[in-house]
Amino acid sequence: MLDKLFYFIMVPMVYVAVAWCVFWIVVKIVKILRAPTTPPTLRIFPDDKGPEDRNTGGLPAALWDTFTMPSVLKYNPLLWVFLVVFHVSLAVLFLAHLDLLPQVNIMSAESADMIGNGAVGALLTASILYFLFRRFRSPLRELSIPADYLLLFLIFLLFLSGDLISWGNSWSESGFGLAKQDFGLYLRNLFAFDLSDPRQVLDHPHYAIVVSHVFLANLFLLVLPFSKIMHVFFAVPMNALRRG
Amino acid sequence: MDGKMKQELLDVFASKLNQSVRMYMDNCARCGACIEACHVYASSPETRYTAVGRAQNLRRLFEKYHKYSGKIAPWLGEAVELDDNWMKKVYETAFTCTGCRRCMTYCPFGIDTQQFQAMAKAMLIAADMEPKVLSMLADVSVAKGENIEATKANFAEACRQLEAEVIQKWQQEAGKETIPLDVKGAHVLYVALAGKHSIIPAAAIMNAAGENWSLSYFEAVNFGAFVGNPVVTKNIAQRIIDEANRLGVREVAICECGTAYRVMRHMTGTHDFKVITFLQLIERYLRDGRIKVNKAVNNGRTTYHDPCQIARNGGVYEAPRYILSRLTDDYVDTNPTKSANWCCGGGGGLVVVGDKDFRMMSAKVKADQVRATGAKVLATGCENCHSQLSDVNEHYQLGMSVEFVSSMAANALVR
Ligand code: SF4
Ligand code: SF4
């Protein structure tokens, strides 16, 4: 029974979660595109721009605002540090997961370490804990809703389960029971729509931890389109509106 | 609230879900970066006065009526039913916010609280809960547009009665009209407010500059924008656009009224004429040497309050500063200033709505800011701000003199 559940989580549920996530992201984007257009301008004028200044900086300025968050740096530098650490680490984490594929070799093919040797996960986990705990303090506590806490908690568990794997491989003598290369084979099979049982390539008692990690990742993908994480897609357009 | 009314309000709510609002509804991270931005919160730290707190009042309705999560697990996003009680929250979103958009400069996404405010105001109009004084004034403006021919003679007579006061400030050459009306081919159509303080200094300055100008029959203020009715806003602006087109003017100069300027300049599309603030016109006259001013007339350290709709939301920062640099040697900027300047607390129609206690409470941070400049003269370029700052000056016993930049310039005119 447990084997069946593990198989479901590791193979069909992954496909369902990815398809669900992509489908609803597209629906959300289409819904916004089909909504009535915004008022003529929502522009805010920086101190050095006058009303005749047609050069609003356009997309480059919106990208700059999105990726460097100058307003947060100015008014809340500590939050800015954690936001930057979090987002940069997230980008590295994405690369680290790509690097699991046998075809991609950012780290050497034989290396037991993920990119960052476990530090990326540590930074992400620390940031997520900061984001979570700052919500326990007033005034943010009054403004937070249950979804904010649950989402952060889900991401925290997701990171922690990933940390167990990468920290085990990078930071302990005996290592995690399964190596990076094993995950590579599992991922390759998934990409190839090979529906065989992942146990064949991930045959170790630590398998349950990998299943937990994948389960949490699946959950994350299932809720993503309905969560505020959709700002991944809308932060640039929203900033472009402010730039005019 | 009966079912029919509820549906009507929900329809209004849905009709306001344009692209930007939909993005703002879904993507606020509730990161709290905007908390400190609002002058109301800075003056009285209650979370309902934060930008995100106000937006949540509408976001919870969105959650309930426009999101699957709100239907399946309403507790997740704290979805709420629309009822009479919740409409009080909607009122709070609309009329404790001045629409100054300072919070937008704090938010990493640039979420525009004024869009939520507009949505809330539309719902209040549908529920007949908007401040009646604003709707009434907006209706009067529209009616005036429809009956302009009937009122022209009275308006011309009223202008004639102001001529002596204009001449006191600037003696026109013989044969030239002091307050010209209906001038075909005028270079400038000046749109004033319904008050002589907005006409006399401007007339003196334009006459001193030898401008070929015409006074608009219509007042600049757009109560449609204050009350949040886009149709009425457009109708009120359209009267001026039609007049400018009929006269074939090159420029429409809006008097010192922030909302009127922003609506005309940034929200009515492009025209055959340019829209500028009167501040920009004075600046040009000074730079071109068309008027001269005497610094000795204005005494005491002077500071300038950037009206939100002219500065942050309108882009006019340098013109008033240039004018003041020609009027005094003792100018000091407020801190923060320009796009970061604190709102005076009177915008969004709040000065007209009349809850003075709230306005004074929310302006504490403004009072502290201007007091810290040590200035004796507080200049500004907006009627709303001027009214609010005059009240703030009195309430907080700042001992300042609150002045329009145009009045200061007109009083300092020399040949
Ligand atoms: S700063 Fe922007 S994203 Fe953050 S809580 Fe305020 S409105 Fe929401
Ligand atoms: S627009 Fe101004 S008044 Fe309204 S929430 Fe933002 S900062 Fe406060």
XYZ file of C-alpha atoms and ligand atoms in Angstrom:
675
model
C 0.000 0.000 0.000
C 2.751 2.401 1.012
C 4.680 1.458 -2.115
C 1.674 2.396 -4.222
C 1.314 5.704 -2.426
C 5.008 6.440 -2.869
C 4.773 5.575 -6.548
C 1.739 7.844 -6.939
C 3.564 10.739 -5.317
C 6.792 10.209 -7.237
C 5.337 9.750 -10.727
C 1.657 10.449 -11.568
C 1.251 13.201 -8.994
C 4.300 15.020 -10.348
C 2.781 15.118 -13.832
C -0.615 16.148 -12.465
C 0.939 18.886 -10.319
C 3.002 20.293 -13.182
C 0.092 20.175 -15.644
C -2.278 21.726 -13.069
C 0.193 24.462 -12.288
C 0.853 25.355 -15.929
C -2.853 25.221 -16.803
C -3.936 27.565 -14.009
C -1.051 29.949 -14.566
C -2.151 30.279 -18.185
C -5.789 30.735 -17.098
C -4.751 33.486 -14.659
C -2.682 35.303 -17.261
C -5.447 35.055 -19.861
C -8.012 36.331 -17.336
C -5.902 39.402 -16.718
C -5.223 39.990 -20.397
C -8.948 39.790 -21.126
C -9.931 42.186 -18.334
C -10.719 45.811 -19.238
C -7.589 47.895 -19.691
C -6.219 50.094 -16.951
C -6.741 53.885 -16.723
C -4.597 55.985 -19.108
C -1.683 56.121 -16.699
C -0.778 54.899 -13.254
C 2.620 56.506 -13.498
C 4.514 57.841 -10.510
C 7.112 60.475 -11.273
C 10.572 60.003 -9.783
C 12.185 63.228 -8.588
C 14.202 63.614 -11.788
C 11.316 63.145 -14.233
C 8.969 65.898 -15.347
C 5.543 65.560 -16.978
C 7.031 66.165 -20.419
C 9.583 63.461 -19.843
C 8.458 60.747 -22.181
C 11.465 58.648 -21.316
C 10.053 56.705 -18.420
C 12.784 54.112 -18.549
C 10.179 51.641 -19.838
C 10.850 47.956 -19.477
C 14.473 48.285 -18.294
C 13.323 50.530 -15.444
C 10.509 48.147 -14.538
C 12.996 45.260 -14.558
C 15.357 47.280 -12.400
C 12.574 48.047 -9.898
C 11.509 44.417 -9.862
C 14.891 42.807 -9.418
C 16.598 45.360 -7.170
C 13.549 46.541 -5.159
C 15.033 50.011 -4.511
C 12.014 51.108 -2.459
C 12.455 48.223 -0.018
C 16.194 48.914 0.212
C 15.445 52.544 1.050
C 12.770 51.998 3.659
C 13.397 48.496 5.044
C 17.026 47.423 4.460
C 16.834 44.271 6.596
C 13.828 42.980 4.679
C 15.667 43.862 1.472
C 18.711 41.769 2.479
C 16.541 38.723 3.148
C 14.501 39.267 -0.023
C 17.641 39.472 -2.140
C 19.248 36.468 -0.442
C 16.017 34.532 -0.893
C 15.445 35.353 -4.551
C 19.073 34.930 -5.611
C 19.273 31.625 -3.742
C 16.049 30.531 -5.383
C 17.566 31.132 -8.821
C 20.643 29.132 -7.805
C 18.411 26.396 -6.429
C 16.660 26.156 -9.780
C 20.047 25.713 -11.477
C 21.051 23.173 -8.840
C 17.993 21.077 -9.672
C 18.726 21.342 -13.392
C 22.243 20.227 -12.568
C 20.803 16.960 -11.296
C 20.100 15.959 -14.885
C 22.896 13.798 -16.283
C 23.056 16.048 -19.376
C 23.767 19.180 -17.307
C 27.095 19.444 -15.527
C 27.461 22.714 -13.692
C 29.183 20.840 -10.875
C 31.375 17.935 -11.965
C 29.398 14.829 -12.880
C 30.910 12.822 -10.008
C 30.414 15.473 -7.327
C 28.150 14.538 -4.424
C 27.342 18.206 -3.801
C 24.527 20.382 -5.074
C 25.615 23.833 -6.258
C 26.568 25.756 -3.117
C 27.373 22.593 -1.137
C 24.220 22.916 0.954
C 24.675 26.638 1.661
C 21.948 27.659 -0.780
C 19.395 25.586 1.094
C 20.613 27.005 4.389
C 20.198 30.573 3.120
C 16.752 29.830 1.759
C 15.631 28.170 4.959
C 16.952 31.030 7.067
C 15.184 33.576 4.824
C 11.906 31.730 4.917
C 12.095 31.548 8.711
C 12.711 35.298 8.797
C 9.687 35.885 6.526
C 7.612 33.652 8.769
C 8.696 35.013 12.131
C 8.406 38.679 11.140
C 4.707 37.979 10.640
C 4.361 37.111 14.309
C 5.089 40.708 15.253
C 2.726 43.633 15.132
C 1.822 45.415 12.854
C 2.415 42.713 10.243
C 0.605 40.140 12.397
C -2.677 42.043 12.072
C -2.251 42.332 8.323
C -1.343 38.699 7.651
C -3.945 36.116 6.723
C -3.852 32.332 7.331
C -2.774 31.718 3.735
C 0.401 33.751 4.349
C 1.499 31.563 7.252
C 0.505 28.281 5.613
C 2.299 29.085 2.407
C 5.478 30.037 4.253
C 5.200 26.913 6.379
C 4.763 24.720 3.305
C 7.811 26.300 1.679
C 9.767 25.905 4.909
C 8.986 22.168 5.010
C 9.825 21.850 1.334
C 13.203 23.494 1.872
C 13.893 21.545 5.035
C 13.256 18.194 3.373
C 15.544 19.248 0.528
C 18.127 20.410 3.045
C 18.152 17.008 4.724
C 19.149 15.478 1.413
C 21.736 18.034 0.329
C 23.197 18.598 3.790
C 23.466 14.823 4.216
C 25.367 14.541 0.963
C 27.595 17.571 1.506
C 28.045 17.808 5.228
C 28.103 14.257 6.648
C 30.806 11.641 6.353
C 28.488 8.800 5.426
C 26.376 11.000 3.158
C 22.666 10.802 2.414
C 21.627 7.330 1.363
C 20.964 8.455 -2.180
C 23.370 10.428 -4.319
C 22.845 13.327 -6.675
C 23.451 11.002 -9.584
C 20.526 8.772 -8.475
C 18.185 11.747 -8.479
C 19.473 12.574 -11.938
C 18.319 9.205 -13.211
C 14.905 9.683 -11.588
C 14.530 13.108 -13.161
C 15.701 11.846 -16.539
C 13.018 9.154 -16.411
C 10.386 11.708 -15.535
C 11.404 13.921 -18.456
C 11.341 10.875 -20.741
C 7.831 9.936 -19.525
C 9.257 6.644 -18.348
C 6.622 5.521 -15.843
C 8.732 2.828 -14.163
C 8.904 2.739 -10.372
C 11.536 5.261 -9.153
C 12.531 2.754 -6.515
C 14.551 1.040 -9.215
C 16.958 3.989 -9.249
C 16.345 5.263 -5.711
C 16.586 2.036 -3.788
C 17.467 2.983 -0.216
C 15.696 3.350 3.176
C 16.151 7.117 2.845
C 13.751 6.974 -0.103
C 10.889 8.106 2.186
C 12.606 11.459 2.700
C 12.876 11.969 -1.048
C 9.196 11.077 -1.386
C 8.331 13.657 1.291
C 10.343 16.266 -0.571
C 8.635 15.494 -3.869
C 5.226 15.419 -2.174
C 5.794 18.882 -0.717
C 7.023 20.110 -4.102
C 3.847 18.728 -5.680
C 1.705 20.489 -3.104
C 3.605 23.684 -3.772
C 2.925 23.418 -7.516
C -0.751 22.732 -6.851
C -1.219 25.881 -4.771
C 1.160 28.167 -6.674
C -1.325 29.493 -9.271
C -3.759 30.484 -6.507
C -1.187 32.091 -4.294
C 0.604 35.407 -4.181
C 3.662 33.649 -5.619
C 2.069 34.533 -8.931
C 3.948 37.789 -8.497
C 6.721 35.907 -10.300
C 4.745 36.654 -13.455
C 3.181 39.981 -12.544
C 5.872 41.915 -10.684
C 7.322 43.283 -13.922
C 3.986 44.363 -15.477
C 2.913 45.972 -12.203
C 6.176 47.879 -11.967
C 5.828 48.851 -15.616
C 2.471 50.461 -14.766
C 4.130 52.517 -12.038
C 6.857 53.590 -14.468
C 4.202 54.624 -16.985
C -28.897 45.188 2.558
C -31.350 43.305 0.344
C -30.330 40.742 -2.254
C -30.897 43.107 -5.174
C -28.677 45.806 -3.712
C -26.018 43.270 -2.842
C -25.974 41.992 -6.416
C -25.816 45.530 -7.742
C -22.810 46.293 -5.563
C -21.106 43.079 -6.560
C -21.689 43.979 -10.211
C -20.061 47.361 -9.631
C -17.195 45.605 -7.887
C -16.781 43.210 -10.812
C -16.946 46.030 -13.353
C -13.952 47.675 -11.682
C -11.739 44.615 -12.011
C -9.538 45.944 -14.760
C -6.123 44.522 -15.587
C -4.239 46.494 -12.971
C -6.768 45.865 -10.206
C -6.786 42.139 -10.930
C -3.012 42.076 -10.634
C -3.125 44.139 -7.440
C -5.780 41.884 -5.939
C -3.836 38.677 -6.458
C -0.238 39.653 -5.987
C 0.122 41.712 -2.844
C 2.651 39.800 -0.778
C 1.406 41.429 2.436
C 5.085 42.108 2.989
C 4.231 45.247 4.920
C 6.766 47.404 3.083
C 4.031 50.013 2.593
C 3.001 50.192 6.241
C 5.084 53.227 7.131
C 4.227 55.050 3.911
C 0.816 56.353 4.840
C 0.578 59.663 6.664
C -2.559 58.457 8.431
C -0.731 55.460 9.896
C 2.334 57.593 10.667
C 0.073 59.946 12.608
C -2.025 57.248 14.252
C -0.496 53.752 14.002
C -3.566 51.620 13.417
C -3.190 48.918 10.780
C -6.560 49.766 9.199
C -4.883 52.987 8.079
C -2.099 51.251 6.189
C -2.271 50.949 2.422
C -2.365 47.168 2.632
C -4.951 47.279 5.420
C -7.248 49.388 3.278
C -6.737 47.189 0.230
C -7.516 44.078 2.280
C -11.052 45.406 2.796
C -11.658 44.902 -0.903
C -9.316 41.952 -1.339
C -11.470 39.925 1.056
C -14.495 40.524 -1.133
C -12.463 39.529 -4.161
C -11.472 36.357 -2.324
C -15.105 35.566 -1.581
C -16.651 36.322 -4.940
C -13.883 35.915 -7.492
C -11.560 33.180 -6.260
C -12.006 29.443 -5.983
C -10.006 29.425 -2.752
C -12.567 31.815 -1.252
C -15.334 29.383 -2.070
C -13.543 26.203 -0.985
C -11.669 27.484 2.075
C -12.793 31.048 2.851
C -10.785 31.110 6.094
C -7.535 30.880 4.129
C -7.860 34.341 2.634
C -10.294 35.632 5.267
C -12.995 35.963 2.625
C -16.032 37.967 3.726
C -19.664 38.336 2.702
C -20.700 41.725 1.414
C -23.124 43.233 3.919
C -23.926 46.556 5.552
C -21.163 46.106 8.061
C -18.587 45.411 5.417
C -19.678 48.500 3.491
C -18.379 50.492 6.457
C -14.968 48.995 5.754
C -15.402 49.925 2.109
C -16.142 53.485 3.229
C -12.957 53.430 5.260
C -10.967 52.388 2.184
C -12.447 55.256 0.227
C -12.551 58.118 2.653
C -9.643 57.710 5.025
C -7.302 57.563 2.046
C -6.398 60.718 0.175
C -5.251 58.873 -2.933
C -1.850 60.475 -2.508
C -0.110 57.305 -3.782
C 2.847 57.707 -1.460
C 2.479 54.034 -0.578
C 3.075 53.203 -4.226
C 6.630 54.464 -3.890
C 7.261 51.989 -1.038
C 5.712 48.890 -2.579
C 8.118 46.592 -4.434
C 5.373 46.011 -7.022
C 4.060 49.567 -7.149
C 0.555 48.580 -6.096
C -1.679 51.622 -6.529
C -3.990 52.094 -3.535
C -5.854 54.796 -5.422
C -7.247 52.051 -7.660
C -8.763 50.368 -4.611
C -10.022 53.728 -3.461
C -11.715 54.290 -6.835
C -13.327 50.873 -6.596
C -14.571 51.547 -3.077
C -15.960 54.936 -4.107
C -17.839 53.379 -7.025
C -19.455 50.898 -4.629
C -20.396 53.672 -2.226
C -22.041 55.661 -5.019
C -24.028 52.571 -6.017
C -25.068 52.103 -2.385
C -25.952 55.803 -2.106
C -23.455 56.056 0.734
C -20.990 58.523 -0.774
C -20.651 61.949 0.878
C -23.539 63.831 -0.685
C -21.686 67.114 -0.753
C -19.224 65.736 -3.327
C -21.908 64.343 -5.618
C -23.849 67.560 -5.353
C -20.854 69.666 -6.315
C -20.047 67.307 -9.177
C -23.643 67.559 -10.427
C -23.492 71.352 -10.240
C -20.342 71.317 -12.379
C -21.976 69.103 -14.985
C -25.147 71.215 -14.996
C -23.058 74.342 -15.485
C -21.479 72.729 -18.522
C -24.925 72.085 -19.953
C -26.217 75.617 -19.328
C -23.121 77.643 -19.964
C -24.794 80.138 -22.328
C -27.253 81.105 -19.598
C -24.533 81.799 -17.054
C -22.000 83.566 -19.296
C -23.341 87.079 -18.696
C -23.316 86.667 -14.916
C -19.807 85.257 -15.022
C -18.580 88.175 -17.139
C -20.143 90.624 -14.691
C -18.488 88.866 -11.737
C -15.141 89.103 -13.523
C -15.629 92.809 -14.170
C -16.031 93.313 -10.424
C -12.637 91.745 -9.857
C -10.813 93.996 -12.290
C -9.980 96.682 -9.764
C -8.224 94.164 -7.546
C -6.224 92.813 -10.482
C -5.189 96.336 -11.414
C -4.001 96.924 -7.868
C -1.437 94.210 -8.473
C -0.692 95.078 -12.087
C -1.847 98.071 -14.101
C -2.656 96.952 -17.656
C -1.820 99.057 -20.671
C -4.761 101.167 -21.774
C -7.208 99.391 -24.052
C -6.293 95.905 -22.935
C -8.793 93.748 -21.116
C -7.939 92.931 -17.513
C -9.777 89.609 -17.384
C -10.337 88.555 -20.981
C -13.045 86.030 -21.765
C -13.835 84.055 -24.896
C -10.658 85.119 -26.733
C -10.484 83.155 -30.000
C -6.912 82.164 -30.794
C -5.645 82.974 -27.287
C -2.330 81.376 -26.481
C -3.379 80.371 -23.009
C -6.736 79.301 -21.624
C -6.495 79.752 -17.868
C -8.819 77.521 -15.869
C -9.403 78.906 -12.389
C -11.328 77.852 -9.332
C -14.605 79.359 -8.236
C -12.986 82.002 -6.071
C -11.309 85.305 -6.697
C -8.088 84.161 -4.996
C -7.558 81.890 -7.950
C -8.286 84.537 -10.582
C -6.767 87.811 -9.364
C -3.090 86.814 -8.929
C -3.135 84.771 -12.120
C -4.668 87.624 -14.115
C -2.062 90.049 -12.757
C 0.792 87.706 -13.647
C -0.438 86.956 -17.159
C -1.143 90.634 -17.809
C 2.335 91.520 -16.548
C 3.788 88.942 -18.948
C 1.789 90.440 -21.816
C 0.162 87.082 -22.395
C -2.597 86.596 -24.927
C -4.909 84.712 -22.609
C -8.492 83.923 -21.908
C -10.218 82.960 -18.681
C -12.216 79.765 -18.863
C -15.916 79.902 -18.040
C -15.469 76.688 -16.123
C -13.878 76.005 -12.785
C -10.952 73.617 -12.782
C -11.824 71.488 -9.778
C -13.121 68.068 -10.701
C -15.513 66.847 -8.031
C -16.196 63.827 -10.200
C -12.664 62.645 -9.452
C -13.109 63.281 -5.735
C -16.354 61.394 -5.557
C -14.841 58.647 -7.729
C -17.288 58.742 -10.612
C -15.331 58.273 -13.862
C -18.232 59.295 -16.103
C -18.777 62.561 -14.260
C -14.995 63.107 -14.087
C -14.840 62.826 -17.855
C -17.856 65.102 -18.384
C -16.388 67.790 -16.150
C -13.023 67.644 -17.927
C -14.731 67.552 -21.318
C -16.296 71.003 -20.781
C -12.818 72.487 -20.585
C -11.513 70.429 -23.495
C -14.430 71.608 -25.664
C -13.844 75.226 -24.682
C -10.116 74.981 -25.434
C -10.857 73.437 -28.820
C -13.514 76.043 -29.607
C -11.110 78.892 -28.860
C -8.192 77.144 -30.560
C -5.788 77.816 -27.690
C -2.212 76.526 -27.600
C -2.099 75.780 -23.910
C -4.502 75.123 -21.096
C -3.024 76.331 -17.812
C -4.690 74.781 -14.808
C -4.773 76.892 -11.675
C -3.284 75.633 -8.449
C -5.490 72.572 -8.104
C -3.732 69.206 -8.035
C -6.582 66.928 -8.990
C -7.746 69.203 -11.797
C -4.238 69.233 -13.215
C -3.738 65.474 -12.958
C -7.101 64.698 -14.517
C -6.562 67.109 -17.408
C -2.893 66.425 -17.972
C -2.613 62.726 -17.366
C -6.059 61.194 -17.583
C -7.851 62.665 -20.580
C -5.606 61.496 -23.395
C -3.872 63.716 -25.917
C -5.202 66.992 -27.300
C -4.355 69.674 -29.852
C -3.273 71.854 -26.937
C -0.803 71.344 -24.118
C -1.920 71.071 -20.512
C 0.317 72.698 -17.909
C 0.013 73.894 -14.334
C -0.073 77.618 -13.748
C 3.153 77.085 -11.779
C 4.896 76.052 -14.991
C 3.595 79.144 -16.739
C 4.958 81.436 -14.017
C 8.288 79.613 -14.167
C 8.457 80.179 -17.921
C 7.646 83.889 -17.593
C 10.416 84.290 -15.013
C 12.972 82.343 -17.022
C 12.105 84.260 -20.198
C 12.218 87.577 -18.359
C 8.584 88.292 -19.196
C 7.857 89.133 -15.562
C 10.091 90.488 -12.830
C 9.680 90.031 -9.110
C 11.032 91.767 -6.063
C 12.514 89.449 -3.447
C 12.081 92.010 -0.706
C 8.307 91.493 -0.719
C 8.410 87.995 0.754
C 9.839 87.916 4.241
C 10.966 84.958 6.291
C 12.210 81.480 5.655
C 10.018 79.733 3.096
C 9.312 76.074 2.476
C 7.184 74.337 -0.125
C 4.659 71.554 0.240
C 4.636 69.400 -2.914
C 0.975 68.641 -3.645
C 0.746 64.899 -4.316
C -1.263 65.248 -7.528
C 1.062 67.891 -8.967
C 4.385 66.425 -7.837
C 4.456 62.650 -7.271
C 1.470 62.009 -9.528
C 1.988 64.878 -11.932
C 5.737 65.268 -12.303
C 5.925 69.005 -11.522
C 8.772 69.389 -9.033
C 11.088 72.076 -10.335
C 8.718 74.860 -11.423
C 7.580 75.885 -7.920
C 11.122 75.610 -6.587
C 12.421 77.839 -9.347
C 9.703 80.421 -8.691
C 10.428 80.405 -4.969
C 14.158 80.743 -5.620
C 13.283 84.014 -7.375
C 11.031 85.124 -4.525
C 13.253 84.470 -1.532
C 16.880 83.842 -0.590
C 15.821 81.811 2.422
C 14.216 78.691 0.958
C 14.374 75.316 2.653
C 12.976 72.015 1.386
C 10.880 69.833 3.642
C 12.290 66.504 4.712
C 11.181 64.185 3.142
C 10.542 66.099 -0.028
C 9.369 65.822 -3.655
C 8.077 62.322 -4.440
C 8.591 61.260 -0.835
C 6.832 64.286 0.646
C 4.133 63.558 3.215
C 0.595 64.116 1.999
C -1.119 67.050 3.723
C -4.105 64.852 4.538
C -6.693 66.869 2.655
C -6.752 65.232 -0.757
C -9.233 62.833 -2.298
C -12.074 65.182 -1.398
C -11.411 64.885 2.337
C -11.239 68.655 2.784
C -14.718 68.956 1.318
C -16.207 65.943 3.089
C -15.696 67.738 6.348
C -14.438 65.339 9.043
C -11.996 67.868 10.391
C -11.065 65.813 13.452
C -9.849 62.979 11.268
C -8.038 65.347 8.947
C -6.205 66.993 11.807
C -5.388 63.700 13.478
C -3.976 62.279 10.238
C -1.901 65.397 9.572
C 0.210 65.159 12.702
C 3.189 63.882 10.731
C 2.725 66.733 8.264
C 2.655 69.299 11.043
C 5.846 67.834 12.531
C 7.507 67.857 9.127
C 6.815 71.490 8.289
C 7.535 72.639 11.837
C 10.988 71.064 11.561
C 11.855 73.302 8.604
C 11.735 76.374 10.847
C 9.990 78.198 7.998
C 7.682 81.132 8.498
C 6.048 80.802 5.093
C 4.546 77.541 3.879
C 3.945 77.799 0.155
C 1.976 75.326 -1.885
C 0.450 74.968 -5.315
C -2.904 73.336 -4.674
C -6.215 74.618 -3.353
C -6.953 71.448 -1.368
C -3.516 71.453 0.225
C -3.828 75.149 0.983
C -7.137 74.636 2.817
C -5.842 71.634 4.710
C -2.500 73.245 5.569
C -4.265 76.374 6.800
C -6.303 74.192 9.168
C -3.168 72.280 10.191
C -1.351 75.549 10.807
C -4.110 76.666 13.130
C -4.736 73.306 14.806
C -1.079 72.604 15.560
C -0.298 76.277 16.217
C 2.542 76.326 13.726
C 2.508 80.094 13.439
C 3.231 79.954 9.717
C 1.728 81.859 6.875
C 0.236 79.460 4.308
C 0.463 80.899 0.798
C -0.222 80.013 -2.801
C 2.905 80.283 -4.932
C 0.931 82.314 -7.480
C -0.162 84.836 -4.837
C 3.416 85.228 -3.659
C 4.549 85.838 -7.218
C 1.715 88.251 -7.958
C 2.421 90.258 -4.800
C 6.091 90.566 -5.796
C 5.524 91.734 -9.399
C 7.623 94.760 -10.428
C 8.103 96.537 -13.746
S 4.211 46.927 -0.049
Fe 2.940 46.256 -1.760
S 3.088 44.023 -1.722
Fe 3.817 44.744 0.264
S 1.989 44.739 1.576
Fe 2.109 46.789 0.727
S 0.829 46.713 -1.122
Fe 1.254 44.591 -0.534
S -2.726 56.583 -1.174
Fe -1.875 57.899 0.469
S -3.533 58.024 1.964
Fe -4.000 56.281 0.632
S -3.091 54.500 1.658
Fe -1.547 55.247 0.212
S -0.297 56.634 1.446
Fe -2.193 56.341 2.600
